[in-house]
PDB file of C-alpha atoms and ligand atoms in Angstrom:
ATOM      1  CA  MET A   1       9.096  14.795 -43.914  1.00 65.00           C
ATOM      2  CA  LYS A   2      12.055  16.057 -43.718  1.00 76.00           C
ATOM      3  CA  PHE A   3      14.907  15.222 -46.961  1.00 82.00           C
ATOM      4  CA  LEU A   4      18.356  16.118 -46.838  1.00 87.00           C
ATOM      5  CA  CYS A   5      20.685  16.755 -49.425  1.00 90.00           C
ATOM      6  CA  VAL A   6      23.650  14.358 -48.467  1.00 89.00           C
ATOM      7  CA  GLU A   7      26.273  16.509 -50.410  1.00 89.00           C
ATOM      8  CA  CYS A   8      26.116  19.362 -48.114  1.00 94.00           C
ATOM      9  CA  ASP A   9      24.385  18.086 -45.379  1.00 93.00           C
ATOM     10  CA  ARG A  10      21.591  20.310 -45.184  1.00 91.00           C
ATOM     11  CA  GLN A  11      17.697  19.873 -45.263  1.00 91.00           C
ATOM     12  CA  MET A  12      16.087  20.368 -47.939  1.00 89.00           C
ATOM     13  CA  ALA A  13      12.913  23.383 -48.207  1.00 89.00           C
ATOM     14  CA  PHE A  14      10.008  22.153 -49.238  1.00 83.00           C
ATOM     15  CA  GLU A  15       9.090  23.941 -51.918  1.00 80.00           C
ATOM     16  CA  GLU A  16       5.813  22.747 -54.019  1.00 73.00           C
ATOM     17  CA  ARG A  17       3.497  20.557 -53.894  1.00 73.00           C
ATOM     18  CA  GLN A  18       0.989  19.177 -56.337  1.00 69.00           C
ATOM     19  CA  LEU A  19      -2.056  16.909 -55.343  1.00 64.00           C
ATOM     20  CA  PRO A  20      -3.099  16.334 -59.190  1.00 62.00           C
ATOM     21  CA  GLY A  21      -6.587  14.900 -59.538  1.00 65.00           C
ATOM     22  CA  ASP A  22      -6.108  10.790 -59.335  1.00 67.00           C
ATOM     23  CA  GLY A  23      -5.106  11.425 -55.874  1.00 63.00           C
ATOM     24  CA  THR A  24      -1.480  10.968 -56.027  1.00 67.00           C
ATOM     25  CA  LEU A  25       0.932  13.575 -54.199  1.00 67.00           C
ATOM     26  CA  ALA A  26       3.944  15.595 -55.179  1.00 73.00           C
ATOM     27  CA  ALA A  27       5.632  17.402 -53.363  1.00 78.00           C
ATOM     28  CA  ALA A  28       9.289  18.734 -54.508  1.00 82.00           C
ATOM     29  CA  PHE A  29      11.316  20.166 -51.703  1.00 85.00           C
ATOM     30  CA  ARG A  30      14.621  22.045 -52.726  1.00 89.00           C
ATOM     31  CA  CYS A  31      18.759  22.866 -50.746  1.00 92.00           C
ATOM     32  CA  PRO A  32      18.621  25.817 -49.805  1.00 91.00           C
ATOM     33  CA  GLN A  33      22.902  25.263 -50.813  1.00 93.00           C
ATOM     34  CA  CYS A  34      23.358  23.686 -53.848  1.00 94.00           C
ATOM     35  CA  SER A  35      20.021  23.508 -54.887  1.00 89.00           C
ATOM     36  CA  ARG A  36      19.249  20.665 -56.044  1.00 87.00           C
ATOM     37  CA  VAL A  37      16.096  19.222 -55.728  1.00 84.00           C
ATOM     38  CA  VAL A  38      14.071  16.342 -55.143  1.00 82.00           C
ATOM     39  CA  ALA A  39       9.967  15.209 -55.335  1.00 78.00           C
ATOM     40  CA  LEU A  40       8.423  13.149 -53.738  1.00 77.00           C
ATOM     41  CA  LEU A  41       5.560  11.377 -55.440  1.00 72.00           C
ATOM     42  CA  THR A  42       3.113   8.758 -53.313  1.00 68.00           C
ATOM     43  CA  ASN A  43       0.449   6.489 -54.594  1.00 67.00           C
ATOM     44  CA  PRO A  44      -2.925   7.257 -54.081  1.00 63.00           C
ATOM     45  CA  MET A  45      -2.970   4.885 -50.916  1.00 61.00           C
ATOM     46  CA  GLU A  46       0.369   6.690 -49.730  1.00 61.00           C
ATOM     47  CA  THR A  47      -1.351   9.713 -49.825  1.00 58.00           C
ATOM     48  CA  GLN A  48      -4.741   8.711 -48.383  1.00 58.00           C
ATOM     49  CA  LEU A  49      -1.626   6.956 -45.183  1.00 57.00           C
ATOM     50  CA  VAL A  50      -0.212  10.449 -44.815  1.00 56.00           C
ATOM     51  CA  ALA A  51      -3.557  12.254 -45.166  1.00 54.00           C
ATOM     52  CA  SER A  52      -4.816  10.061 -42.536  1.00 55.00           C
ATOM     53  CA  LEU A  53      -2.510  10.928 -40.249  1.00 55.00           C
ATOM     54  CA  GLY A  54      -3.072  14.361 -40.136  1.00 52.00           C
ATOM     55  CA  VAL A  55       1.004  15.041 -41.466  1.00 52.00           C
ATOM     56  CA  LYS A  56       1.405  18.096 -43.443  1.00 52.00           C
ATOM     57  CA  ILE A  57       4.095  17.813 -46.246  1.00 50.00           C
ATOM     58  CA  GLY A  58       6.252  20.540 -45.533  1.00 50.00           C
ATOM     59  CA  GLY A  59       4.290  22.784 -43.324  1.00 48.00           C
ATOM     60  CA  ALA A  60       4.445  21.468 -39.530  1.00 47.00           C
ATOM     61  CA  THR A  61       3.498  18.616 -38.644  1.00 47.00           C
ATOM     62  CA  LEU A  62       1.104  18.098 -35.961  1.00 48.00           C
ATOM     63  CA  PRO A  63       1.526  15.524 -33.037  1.00 51.00           C
ATOM     64  CA  PRO A  64       0.049  12.104 -34.228  1.00 50.00           C
ATOM     65  CA  GLN A  65      -2.862  10.663 -32.874  1.00 48.00           C
ATOM     66  CA  PRO A  66      -2.320   6.563 -32.791  1.00 49.00           C
ATOM     67  CA  LEU A  67      -4.678   6.226 -29.836  1.00 47.00           C
ATOM     68  CA  GLU A  68      -7.380   8.561 -30.760  1.00 47.00           C
ATOM     69  CA  MET A  69      -9.389   6.141 -32.173  1.00 46.00           C
ATOM     70  CA  VAL A  70      -9.570   3.953 -29.068  1.00 46.00           C
ATOM     71  CA  ARG A  71      -8.967   6.504 -27.134  1.00 46.00           C
ATOM     72  CA  GLY A  72     -12.697   7.751 -28.519  1.00 44.00           C
ATOM     73  CA  MET A  73     -14.561   4.092 -28.122  1.00 45.00           C
ATOM     74  CA  VAL A  74     -13.556   4.030 -24.382  1.00 49.00           C
ATOM     75  CA  THR A  75     -14.833   7.805 -23.715  1.00 47.00           C
ATOM     76  CA  THR A  76     -18.192   7.162 -25.194  1.00 45.00           C
ATOM     77  CA  GLY A  77     -18.154   3.327 -23.536  1.00 47.00           C
ATOM     78  CA  ARG A  78     -20.281   3.238 -20.221  1.00 46.00           C
ATOM     79  CA  ASP A  79     -18.964   3.948 -16.972  1.00 47.00           C
ATOM     80  CA  ASP A  80     -20.356   0.896 -15.061  1.00 45.00           C
ATOM     81  CA  ALA A  81     -19.624  -0.794 -18.167  1.00 44.00           C
ATOM     82  CA  PHE A  82     -17.444  -3.409 -15.587  1.00 47.00           C
ATOM     83  CA  ASP A  83     -19.454  -3.540 -13.266  1.00 47.00           C
ATOM     84  CA  GLU A  84     -22.119  -5.385 -13.593  1.00 46.00           C
ATOM     85  CA  GLY A  85     -24.358  -3.906 -12.373  1.00 46.00           C
ATOM     86  CA  ARG A  86     -23.862  -4.103  -8.392  1.00 47.00           C
ATOM     87  CA  GLU A  87     -25.052  -1.122  -6.489  1.00 48.00           C
ATOM     88  CA  PRO A  88     -23.031  -0.706  -3.544  1.00 48.00           C
ATOM     89  CA  GLY A  89     -24.887  -1.164  -0.306  1.00 44.00           C
ATOM     90  CA  ALA A  90     -27.129  -3.914  -2.175  1.00 47.00           C
ATOM     91  CA  GLY A  91     -27.587  -7.268  -1.855  1.00 54.00           C
ATOM     92  CA  SER A  92     -23.537  -9.073  -1.450  1.00 62.00           C
ATOM     93  CA  GLY A  93     -21.038  -6.225  -1.952  1.00 76.00           C
ATOM     94  CA  PRO A  94     -19.626  -3.320   1.040  1.00 89.00           C
ATOM     95  CA  ILE A  95     -21.542  -0.332   1.699  1.00 93.00           C
ATOM     96  CA  TRP A  96     -19.360   3.171   0.044  1.00 94.00           C
ATOM     97  CA  SER A  97     -18.344   5.920   2.524  1.00 95.00           C
ATOM     98  CA  MET A  98     -18.851   9.290   0.988  1.00 95.00           C
ATOM     99  CA  GLU A  99     -15.724  10.046   1.300  1.00 94.00           C
ATOM    100  CA  ALA A 100     -14.766   6.647  -0.381  1.00 94.00           C
ATOM    101  CA  ARG A 101     -17.391   7.607  -2.935  1.00 93.00           C
ATOM    102  CA  GLU A 102     -15.438  11.007  -3.425  1.00 92.00           C
ATOM    103  CA  ARG A 103     -12.802   9.243  -3.917  1.00 90.00           C
ATOM    104  CA  LEU A 104     -13.398   6.865  -6.308  1.00 88.00           C
ATOM    105  CA  ALA A 105     -16.159   9.540  -8.539  1.00 90.00           C
ATOM    106  CA  ARG A 106     -12.395  11.237  -8.892  1.00 87.00           C
ATOM    107  CA  VAL A 107     -11.108   8.326 -10.718  1.00 82.00           C
ATOM    108  CA  PRO A 108     -11.618   8.769 -15.053  1.00 80.00           C
ATOM    109  CA  GLY A 109     -15.009   6.829 -15.660  1.00 80.00           C
ATOM    110  CA  PHE A 110     -13.574   4.665 -18.602  1.00 78.00           C
ATOM    111  CA  VAL A 111     -11.708   2.865 -15.859  1.00 81.00           C
ATOM    112  CA  ARG A 112     -13.841   4.014 -12.284  1.00 84.00           C
ATOM    113  CA  GLY A 113     -15.994   0.401 -12.888  1.00 85.00           C
ATOM    114  CA  MET A 114     -13.279  -1.802 -12.976  1.00 85.00           C
ATOM    115  CA  VAL A 115     -11.160  -0.010 -10.260  1.00 86.00           C
ATOM    116  CA  LYS A 116     -14.387  -0.073  -8.228  1.00 89.00           C
ATOM    117  CA  ARG A 117     -14.875  -3.400  -8.558  1.00 89.00           C
ATOM    118  CA  ILE A 118     -11.595  -4.020  -7.737  1.00 89.00           C
ATOM    119  CA  TYR A 119     -11.718  -2.481  -4.546  1.00 91.00           C
ATOM    120  CA  ALA A 120     -14.976  -4.321  -3.286  1.00 92.00           C
ATOM    121  CA  ASP A 121     -13.791  -7.291  -4.719  1.00 91.00           C
ATOM    122  CA  TYR A 122     -10.383  -6.717  -2.080  1.00 92.00           C
ATOM    123  CA  ALA A 123     -13.453  -5.669   1.049  1.00 94.00           C
ATOM    124  CA  LYS A 124     -15.321  -8.672   0.301  1.00 92.00           C
ATOM    125  CA  ASP A 125     -12.602 -11.057   0.342  1.00 91.00           C
ATOM    126  CA  ARG A 126     -11.491  -9.027   3.532  1.00 93.00           C
ATOM    127  CA  GLY A 127     -14.861  -9.226   4.928  1.00 93.00           C
ATOM    128  CA  ILE A 128     -15.197  -5.466   5.182  1.00 93.00           C
ATOM    129  CA  ALA A 129     -18.199  -4.146   5.562  1.00 93.00           C
ATOM    130  CA  GLU A 130     -17.635  -0.673   4.490  1.00 94.00           C
ATOM    131  CA  ILE A 131     -15.391   1.158   2.368  1.00 95.00           C
ATOM    132  CA  THR A 132     -13.319   3.654   3.560  1.00 95.00           C
ATOM    133  CA  PRO A 133     -10.470   5.851   1.889  1.00 94.00           C
ATOM    134  CA  ALA A 134      -8.342   3.656   4.659  1.00 94.00           C
ATOM    135  CA  VAL A 135      -8.903   0.853   3.097  1.00 94.00           C
ATOM    136  CA  MET A 136      -8.409   2.344  -0.463  1.00 91.00           C
ATOM    137  CA  ASP A 137      -5.301   3.170   0.093  1.00 91.00           C
ATOM    138  CA  THR A 138      -4.976  -0.746   2.275  1.00 92.00           C
ATOM    139  CA  ALA A 139      -5.849  -1.989  -0.977  1.00 90.00           C
ATOM    140  CA  ARG A 140      -4.082  -0.398  -3.198  1.00 85.00           C
ATOM    141  CA  ASN A 141      -0.598  -1.109  -1.119  1.00 87.00           C
ATOM    142  CA  GLU A 142      -1.745  -4.295  -0.949  1.00 87.00           C
ATOM    143  CA  LEU A 143      -2.078  -4.983  -4.614  1.00 83.00           C
ATOM    144  CA  GLY A 144       0.194  -2.261  -6.216  1.00 79.00           C
ATOM    145  CA  LEU A 145      -2.468   0.118  -7.925  1.00 71.00           C
ATOM    146  CA  GLU A 146      -1.000   3.392  -7.752  1.00 66.00           C
ATOM    147  CA  GLY A 147      -3.036   5.617  -9.085  1.00 57.00           C
ATOM    148  CA  MET A 148      -6.358   4.320  -8.348  1.00 53.00           C
TER     149      MET A 148
HETATM  150 ZN1   ZN B   1      22.629  20.242 -51.267  1.00 67.84          ZN
END
């Protein structure tokens, strides 16, 4: 959060900050050239919002991380959330070669089950009994799944 002294076209410097007990926040910024001072006063809800974004008034501003909550939910989710519990080789699904399993293991956990299923469905649709890295390459090109 920065203030610009329009008159001088100078960025104002953070001067002081008060956090009264009632939850309001006041921060003063002074123009280094003309010494004009502006104060920012926020209500408790705004203070809470700013605090929750990790923004430090006057100090270093941390990059906000709006996806933090989503990321936390995803990383604590089950790896096989999209997998429907199908074991490779068991039942109707195709089997996975050792190399293909190793490659699959490098896929980020939260999408691994989904990626595995995409390849399994691809192989099944084409009557491929064993998924190998070559099959994965072909599927990736055909399905446009670069990076999976
Ligand atoms: Zn000024």
